[in-house]
Structures are given as C-alpha cells and as structure tokens.
C-alpha cells in the first residue's frame, strides 16, 4: 500500500470532532492511487476481510457493525457489493432502513436498529441506520409530527438528546463486544449530478431514479449542516466516524475495506484450539476413519 494512502486511512478518521468541518474534506481525493491500483488493492483487502471473518465466526466472541451513511448516489450499495464480496453470506447480514413502519413508530427511534444487530461471530451492515433520525428528520422537521411522540419531548433539545442517546447506545455495544465502524461516504454535488444523469441515460439504471432525488438535492446545504453536527456530536473513541471521499467509487470502496481489515486485525481473532479430552477424542475418530477399508469397486 502506498505510504501516502496508508496515511490517508488514518486521516479520514475523525479524531477531533469538535473541530470537524465538512468543508475541510475533499470528496474527490485519491491520495495518489489510480483506479487500476485501487481495484487490485481492494481485491487483496476483500480476501483479507474474508479470512478475518472466518476467524470471527469461529471464535464467536466479537460482533461487527458497519454503518454506511451518505447522500443519494454516494455509493453505499456498491460498497456492500464489492467490499463484502468474499465474506461468507451465512455470517453477514445487510439491512437497509427506509421510512419507519407503523410498528416501528410504536417504539423509540433506536428500536428497529436493535432488532437487527449482528450476533457474535457475525458482520452486520446497516445501509442507512438510526442516524436517519438525526439527519432526514432534522432536515424534514414534519417527520417528528408523524412520529407520535408526546408533545413534551419534542423540544429544541431533542437533537442533542438523541445524539447523547446514540453515543450511550454505541458505548454499550462496544462494552459488550460489538465493534462499531461508521462511514460517511462524502460525495460532491457535482459528482452526484453526473451519477443522476447516468441513471436517466441508461435504461438499466433508470429504475434507481426517483423524482424525490432532485427535491432532496435542493436541500444539500441543510443536509451538510446536519451531517456536520451529527459527526461532531457522535464521533467518539468507541465508535469513531470515518469520512470517506466518495467521488471515485474504487477509492471509497478500498478505504472502507482497509478500515474494516485494520480494525478486525486488532481484535486478535484466532481459531479455537482443541485440547485435552476433546483433542484425544478427535484423534480417536481420525484413527477410526483411517482404518476403514475402502469399498471394492464393482467390475462392469
């Protein structure tokens, strides 16, 4: 890995949230890695992630929760497809969070996410997440009116309170063996425009387009302020935010993959070692299998 890119992986981690500014993050940064090199490095990282996941599954003590947030067309689906390509589907779950259902509105805003948390030995990916409730709900305040909340709790302090609830929730997860990795896929409005035009131009992509994408695009400055406040308030040691430049898809995918590989590598994941009576029993079974006579082949 180029030294410049290795340094970039550390730089995209929000280490000083109070001073974080989205304007200081370049969504088109490549850190000296071109498309071909990024794709080769991604293949290596995906293979490493698959190996680490096998150890995670076998050890059965840690869980991993990856959170993907970003504007429309920022590449969340592509990250899931390419980064998780080598991971055993039996130990990986992807959940996309849309508008809350009637049942979900009967509970607190974290409830539906709690129901989808990964178990030990598994990787869970949230394609959008409980952070929607401090992003979309903040840009669209009328959503709170439909949430059936008591009027007494809908005050100007509700966003600060939700930030506090999220941080407490993530600390609880970390203290109980869930590694939380949060990625904001940072795309520029110019690149989003090109991707929206591509959807309109190509018949195979038109199904992805929604007229609402244009409406939300018009609220770009409000969304950026909401993202900035969110990252400042909820990037903490137990669950830091990684602001990933997403104008170049291969770079974004590679960065997410490298962060995941580096984080899982620090968990000391090992295959369980069989010892004592259990090992003696396995040796006994092995001897029995080796002593079996191979069946004779019938002559034609």
GROMACS .gro file of C-alpha atoms in nm:
model
  300
    1UNK     CA    1   0.000   0.000   0.000
    2UNK     CA    2   0.143   0.344  -0.094
    3UNK     CA    3   0.262   0.530   0.215
    4UNK     CA    4   0.050   0.832   0.120
    5UNK     CA    5  -0.263   0.618   0.106
    6UNK     CA    6  -0.181   0.442   0.434
    7UNK     CA    7  -0.157   0.785   0.596
    8UNK     CA    8  -0.490   0.882   0.439
    9UNK     CA    9  -0.663   0.589   0.608
   10UNK     CA   10  -0.567   0.739   0.942
   11UNK     CA   11  -0.662   1.090   0.835
   12UNK     CA   12  -1.019   1.008   0.738
   13UNK     CA   13  -1.087   0.904   1.098
   14UNK     CA   14  -1.249   1.193   1.283
   15UNK     CA   15  -1.014   1.226   1.576
   16UNK     CA   16  -1.110   1.574   1.695
   17UNK     CA   17  -1.489   1.601   1.648
   18UNK     CA   18  -1.523   1.949   1.791
   19UNK     CA   19  -1.305   2.092   1.515
   20UNK     CA   20  -1.453   1.881   1.235
   21UNK     CA   21  -1.569   2.067   0.923
   22UNK     CA   22  -1.710   1.902   0.613
   23UNK     CA   23  -1.571   2.187   0.406
   24UNK     CA   24  -1.223   2.069   0.501
   25UNK     CA   25  -1.279   1.723   0.348
   26UNK     CA   26  -1.212   1.676  -0.024
   27UNK     CA   27  -1.467   1.428  -0.170
   28UNK     CA   28  -1.253   1.385  -0.483
   29UNK     CA   29  -0.929   1.290  -0.305
   30UNK     CA   30  -0.748   0.979  -0.433
   31UNK     CA   31  -0.426   1.006  -0.229
   32UNK     CA   32  -0.210   0.903  -0.522
   33UNK     CA   33  -0.397   0.581  -0.604
   34UNK     CA   34  -0.545   0.537  -0.952
   35UNK     CA   35  -0.844   0.320  -1.047
   36UNK     CA   36  -0.648   0.011  -1.153
   37UNK     CA   37  -0.431   0.014  -0.841
   38UNK     CA   38  -0.736   0.070  -0.620
   39UNK     CA   39  -0.917  -0.229  -0.769
   40UNK     CA   40  -0.615  -0.456  -0.715
   41UNK     CA   41  -0.571  -0.335  -0.359
   42UNK     CA   42  -0.943  -0.384  -0.298
   43UNK     CA   43  -0.922  -0.747  -0.415
   44UNK     CA   44  -0.643  -0.808  -0.163
   45UNK     CA   45  -0.834  -0.632   0.116
   46UNK     CA   46  -1.152  -0.826   0.039
   47UNK     CA   47  -0.958  -1.153   0.064
   48UNK     CA   48  -0.810  -1.045   0.398
   49UNK     CA   49  -1.155  -0.948   0.522
   50UNK     CA   50  -1.292  -1.289   0.424
   51UNK     CA   51  -1.015  -1.460   0.623
   52UNK     CA   52  -1.074  -1.237   0.925
   53UNK     CA   53  -1.445  -1.302   0.907
   54UNK     CA   54  -1.385  -1.678   0.911
   55UNK     CA   55  -1.185  -1.634   1.232
   56UNK     CA   56  -1.451  -1.401   1.373
   57UNK     CA   57  -1.716  -1.666   1.302
   58UNK     CA   58  -1.510  -1.949   1.450
   59UNK     CA   59  -1.413  -1.758   1.765
   60UNK     CA   60  -1.771  -1.647   1.821
   61UNK     CA   61  -1.698  -1.368   2.071
   62UNK     CA   62  -1.699  -1.043   1.875
   63UNK     CA   63  -1.966  -0.891   1.651
   64UNK     CA   64  -1.903  -0.622   1.389
   65UNK     CA   65  -2.147  -0.347   1.295
   66UNK     CA   66  -2.068  -0.137   0.988
   67UNK     CA   67  -2.277   0.174   0.931
   68UNK     CA   68  -2.297   0.342   0.590
   69UNK     CA   69  -2.440   0.692   0.560
   70UNK     CA   70  -2.432   0.931   0.268
   71UNK     CA   71  -2.637   1.130   0.023
   72UNK     CA   72  -2.822   0.960  -0.263
   73UNK     CA   73  -2.581   0.805  -0.519
   74UNK     CA   74  -2.288   0.820  -0.275
   75UNK     CA   75  -2.216   0.451  -0.339
   76UNK     CA   76  -2.348   0.270  -0.032
   77UNK     CA   77  -2.481  -0.026  -0.233
   78UNK     CA   78  -2.155  -0.053  -0.427
   79UNK     CA   79  -1.953  -0.063  -0.106
   80UNK     CA   80  -2.164  -0.352   0.021
   81UNK     CA   81  -2.134  -0.540  -0.309
   82UNK     CA   82  -1.759  -0.501  -0.357
   83UNK     CA   83  -1.618  -0.489  -0.005
   84UNK     CA   84  -1.821  -0.782   0.125
   85UNK     CA   85  -1.783  -0.990  -0.193
   86UNK     CA   86  -1.569  -1.262  -0.033
   87UNK     CA   87  -1.744  -1.287   0.302
   88UNK     CA   88  -1.949  -1.599   0.375
   89UNK     CA   89  -2.315  -1.493   0.340
   90UNK     CA   90  -2.407  -1.716   0.637
   91UNK     CA   91  -2.218  -1.483   0.869
   92UNK     CA   92  -2.306  -1.148   0.717
   93UNK     CA   93  -2.633  -0.955   0.719
   94UNK     CA   94  -2.721  -0.633   0.537
   95UNK     CA   95  -3.015  -0.420   0.646
   96UNK     CA   96  -3.149  -0.113   0.468
   97UNK     CA   97  -3.356   0.127   0.672
   98UNK     CA   98  -3.638   0.305   0.490
   99UNK     CA   99  -3.923   0.517   0.626
  100UNK     CA  100  -4.039   0.376   0.964
  101UNK     CA  101  -4.331   0.133   0.957
  102UNK     CA  102  -4.634   0.164   1.185
  103UNK     CA  103  -4.485  -0.098   1.417
  104UNK     CA  104  -4.152   0.083   1.431
  105UNK     CA  105  -4.324   0.411   1.516
  106UNK     CA  106  -4.473   0.239   1.820
  107UNK     CA  107  -4.121   0.223   1.969
  108UNK     CA  108  -3.825   0.453   2.034
  109UNK     CA  109  -3.613   0.553   1.734
  110UNK     CA  110  -3.338   0.301   1.817
  111UNK     CA  111  -3.569   0.001   1.850
  112UNK     CA  112  -3.573  -0.108   1.488
  113UNK     CA  113  -3.193  -0.098   1.476
  114UNK     CA  114  -3.162  -0.301   1.796
  115UNK     CA  115  -3.375  -0.574   1.637
  116UNK     CA  116  -3.123  -0.605   1.351
  117UNK     CA  117  -2.795  -0.600   1.544
  118UNK     CA  118  -2.544  -0.873   1.444
  119UNK     CA  119  -2.484  -1.162   1.681
  120UNK     CA  120  -2.142  -1.275   1.796
  121UNK     CA  121  -1.928  -1.402   1.511
  122UNK     CA  122  -2.126  -1.207   1.252
  123UNK     CA  123  -2.084  -0.889   1.049
  124UNK     CA  124  -2.387  -0.665   1.018
  125UNK     CA  125  -2.405  -0.380   0.767
  126UNK     CA  126  -2.658  -0.100   0.810
  127UNK     CA  127  -2.720   0.067   0.474
  128UNK     CA  128  -2.852   0.385   0.634
  129UNK     CA  129  -2.926   0.345   1.004
  130UNK     CA  130  -3.061   0.501   1.321
  131UNK     CA  131  -2.868   0.811   1.215
  132UNK     CA  132  -3.151   0.886   0.973
  133UNK     CA  133  -3.341   1.007   1.279
  134UNK     CA  134  -3.094   1.293   1.326
  135UNK     CA  135  -3.046   1.359   0.954
  136UNK     CA  136  -3.363   1.329   0.747
  137UNK     CA  137  -3.579   1.405   1.049
  138UNK     CA  138  -3.376   1.720   1.109
  139UNK     CA  139  -3.399   1.839   0.750
  140UNK     CA  140  -3.769   1.748   0.750
  141UNK     CA  141  -3.899   1.854   1.094
  142UNK     CA  142  -4.252   1.750   0.997
  143UNK     CA  143  -4.137   1.389   1.040
  144UNK     CA  144  -4.140   1.440   1.416
  145UNK     CA  145  -4.508   1.526   1.395
  146UNK     CA  146  -4.575   1.185   1.239
  147UNK     CA  147  -4.364   1.001   1.498
  148UNK     CA  148  -4.646   1.013   1.754
  149UNK     CA  149  -4.414   1.147   2.023
  150UNK     CA  150  -4.555   1.322   2.330
  151UNK     CA  151  -4.551   1.697   2.276
  152UNK     CA  152  -4.349   1.745   2.594
  153UNK     CA  153  -4.044   1.567   2.447
  154UNK     CA  154  -4.038   1.750   2.114
  155UNK     CA  155  -3.830   2.049   2.221
  156UNK     CA  156  -3.531   2.230   2.069
  157UNK     CA  157  -3.314   1.998   2.280
  158UNK     CA  158  -3.435   1.682   2.104
  159UNK     CA  159  -3.137   1.663   1.866
  160UNK     CA  160  -2.880   1.700   2.142
  161UNK     CA  161  -3.068   1.437   2.344
  162UNK     CA  162  -3.072   1.197   2.051
  163UNK     CA  163  -2.701   1.246   1.997
  164UNK     CA  164  -2.646   1.159   2.365
  165UNK     CA  165  -2.870   0.852   2.334
  166UNK     CA  166  -2.681   0.732   2.025
  167UNK     CA  167  -2.341   0.771   2.193
  168UNK     CA  168  -2.462   0.585   2.502
  169UNK     CA  169  -2.607   0.310   2.282
  170UNK     CA  170  -2.283   0.267   2.089
  171UNK     CA  171  -2.075   0.263   2.407
  172UNK     CA  172  -2.299  -0.012   2.541
  173UNK     CA  173  -2.243  -0.211   2.220
  174UNK     CA  174  -1.866  -0.164   2.242
  175UNK     CA  175  -1.859  -0.271   2.607
  176UNK     CA  176  -2.044  -0.588   2.514
  177UNK     CA  177  -1.817  -0.696   2.230
  178UNK     CA  178  -1.956  -0.522   1.921
  179UNK     CA  179  -1.706  -0.336   1.704
  180UNK     CA  180  -1.885  -0.032   1.558
  181UNK     CA  181  -1.743   0.117   1.236
  182UNK     CA  182  -1.918   0.422   1.092
  183UNK     CA  183  -1.861   0.555   0.740
  184UNK     CA  184  -1.988   0.879   0.590
  185UNK     CA  185  -1.950   0.847   0.212
  186UNK     CA  186  -1.873   1.207   0.121
  187UNK     CA  187  -1.977   1.288  -0.236
  188UNK     CA  188  -1.973   1.629  -0.405
  189UNK     CA  189  -2.289   1.779  -0.556
  190UNK     CA  190  -2.113   1.786  -0.894
  191UNK     CA  191  -2.045   1.410  -0.883
  192UNK     CA  192  -2.399   1.340  -0.767
  193UNK     CA  193  -2.528   1.533  -1.068
  194UNK     CA  194  -2.325   1.312  -1.303
  195UNK     CA  195  -2.450   0.994  -1.137
  196UNK     CA  196  -2.811   1.108  -1.151
  197UNK     CA  197  -2.770   1.189  -1.521
  198UNK     CA  198  -2.621   0.842  -1.575
  199UNK     CA  199  -2.929   0.687  -1.416
  200UNK     CA  200  -3.153   0.881  -1.651
  201UNK     CA  201  -2.946   0.796  -1.957
  202UNK     CA  202  -2.903   0.421  -1.908
  203UNK     CA  203  -3.220   0.207  -1.928
  204UNK     CA  204  -3.073  -0.049  -1.688
  205UNK     CA  205  -3.030   0.223  -1.422
  206UNK     CA  206  -3.350   0.424  -1.465
  207UNK     CA  207  -3.532   0.215  -1.207
  208UNK     CA  208  -3.300   0.362  -0.943
  209UNK     CA  209  -3.409   0.718  -1.016
  210UNK     CA  210  -3.676   0.890  -0.810
  211UNK     CA  211  -3.803   1.244  -0.868
  212UNK     CA  212  -3.756   1.291  -0.495
  213UNK     CA  213  -3.379   1.267  -0.554
  214UNK     CA  214  -3.394   1.609  -0.721
  215UNK     CA  215  -3.607   1.753  -0.441
  216UNK     CA  216  -3.359   1.633  -0.178
  217UNK     CA  217  -3.067   1.759  -0.385
  218UNK     CA  218  -3.210   2.108  -0.346
  219UNK     CA  219  -3.166   2.072   0.031
  220UNK     CA  220  -2.793   1.995   0.003
  221UNK     CA  221  -2.669   2.277   0.233
  222UNK     CA  222  -2.915   2.175   0.504
  223UNK     CA  223  -2.804   1.813   0.481
  224UNK     CA  224  -2.438   1.911   0.505
  225UNK     CA  225  -2.506   2.111   0.821
  226UNK     CA  226  -2.696   1.815   0.966
  227UNK     CA  227  -2.412   1.575   0.880
  228UNK     CA  228  -2.152   1.808   1.026
  229UNK     CA  229  -2.342   1.847   1.354
  230UNK     CA  230  -2.403   1.472   1.368
  231UNK     CA  231  -2.037   1.381   1.317
  232UNK     CA  232  -1.921   1.639   1.570
  233UNK     CA  233  -2.163   1.508   1.832
  234UNK     CA  234  -2.133   1.132   1.775
  235UNK     CA  235  -1.773   1.056   1.676
  236UNK     CA  236  -1.619   0.909   1.990
  237UNK     CA  237  -1.347   0.664   2.086
  238UNK     CA  238  -1.581   0.363   2.098
  239UNK     CA  239  -1.736   0.439   1.758
  240UNK     CA  240  -1.548   0.700   1.551
  241UNK     CA  241  -1.671   0.833   1.218
  242UNK     CA  242  -1.466   0.783   0.901
  243UNK     CA  243  -1.530   1.049   0.637
  244UNK     CA  244  -1.461   0.867   0.310
  245UNK     CA  245  -1.404   1.065  -0.013
  246UNK     CA  246  -1.663   0.908  -0.244
  247UNK     CA  247  -1.637   1.088  -0.579
  248UNK     CA  248  -1.423   0.799  -0.706
  249UNK     CA  249  -1.600   0.471  -0.634
  250UNK     CA  250  -1.291   0.242  -0.630
  251UNK     CA  251  -1.119   0.470  -0.378
  252UNK     CA  252  -1.423   0.481  -0.149
  253UNK     CA  253  -1.462   0.102  -0.159
  254UNK     CA  254  -1.092   0.049  -0.091
  255UNK     CA  255  -1.093   0.286   0.205
  256UNK     CA  256  -1.391   0.116   0.369
  257UNK     CA  257  -1.232  -0.224   0.313
  258UNK     CA  258  -0.896  -0.116   0.459
  259UNK     CA  259  -1.057   0.038   0.767
  260UNK     CA  260  -1.251  -0.283   0.828
  261UNK     CA  261  -0.945  -0.505   0.778
  262UNK     CA  262  -0.729  -0.292   1.006
  263UNK     CA  263  -0.998  -0.280   1.276
  264UNK     CA  264  -1.067  -0.655   1.271
  265UNK     CA  265  -0.694  -0.729   1.272
  266UNK     CA  266  -0.667  -0.558   1.610
  267UNK     CA  267  -0.924  -0.796   1.766
  268UNK     CA  268  -0.675  -1.085   1.787
  269UNK     CA  269  -0.912  -1.321   1.609
  270UNK     CA  270  -0.790  -1.682   1.624
  271UNK     CA  271  -0.938  -2.020   1.550
  272UNK     CA  272  -1.038  -2.205   1.868
  273UNK     CA  273  -0.775  -2.458   1.975
  274UNK     CA  274  -0.893  -2.808   2.060
  275UNK     CA  275  -0.713  -2.954   2.364
  276UNK     CA  276  -0.731  -3.221   2.629
  277UNK     CA  277  -1.010  -3.480   2.613
  278UNK     CA  278  -1.168  -3.316   2.311
  279UNK     CA  279  -0.842  -3.345   2.115
  280UNK     CA  280  -0.796  -3.708   2.226
  281UNK     CA  281  -1.147  -3.785   2.102
  282UNK     CA  282  -1.071  -3.625   1.766
  283UNK     CA  283  -0.754  -3.834   1.734
  284UNK     CA  284  -0.957  -4.143   1.810
  285UNK     CA  285  -1.206  -4.057   1.537
  286UNK     CA  286  -0.921  -3.986   1.295
  287UNK     CA  287  -0.765  -4.329   1.359
  288UNK     CA  288  -1.101  -4.497   1.309
  289UNK     CA  289  -1.153  -4.321   0.978
  290UNK     CA  290  -0.805  -4.411   0.856
  291UNK     CA  291  -0.852  -4.775   0.949
  292UNK     CA  292  -1.167  -4.812   0.742
  293UNK     CA  293  -1.129  -5.029   0.434
  294UNK     CA  294  -1.212  -4.861   0.110
  295UNK     CA  295  -1.509  -5.034  -0.060
  296UNK     CA  296  -1.420  -5.253  -0.356
  297UNK     CA  297  -1.517  -5.122  -0.695
  298UNK     CA  298  -1.760  -5.338  -0.880
  299UNK     CA  299  -1.636  -5.468  -1.212
  300UNK     CA  300  -1.852  -5.392  -1.512
   0.00000   0.00000   0.00000
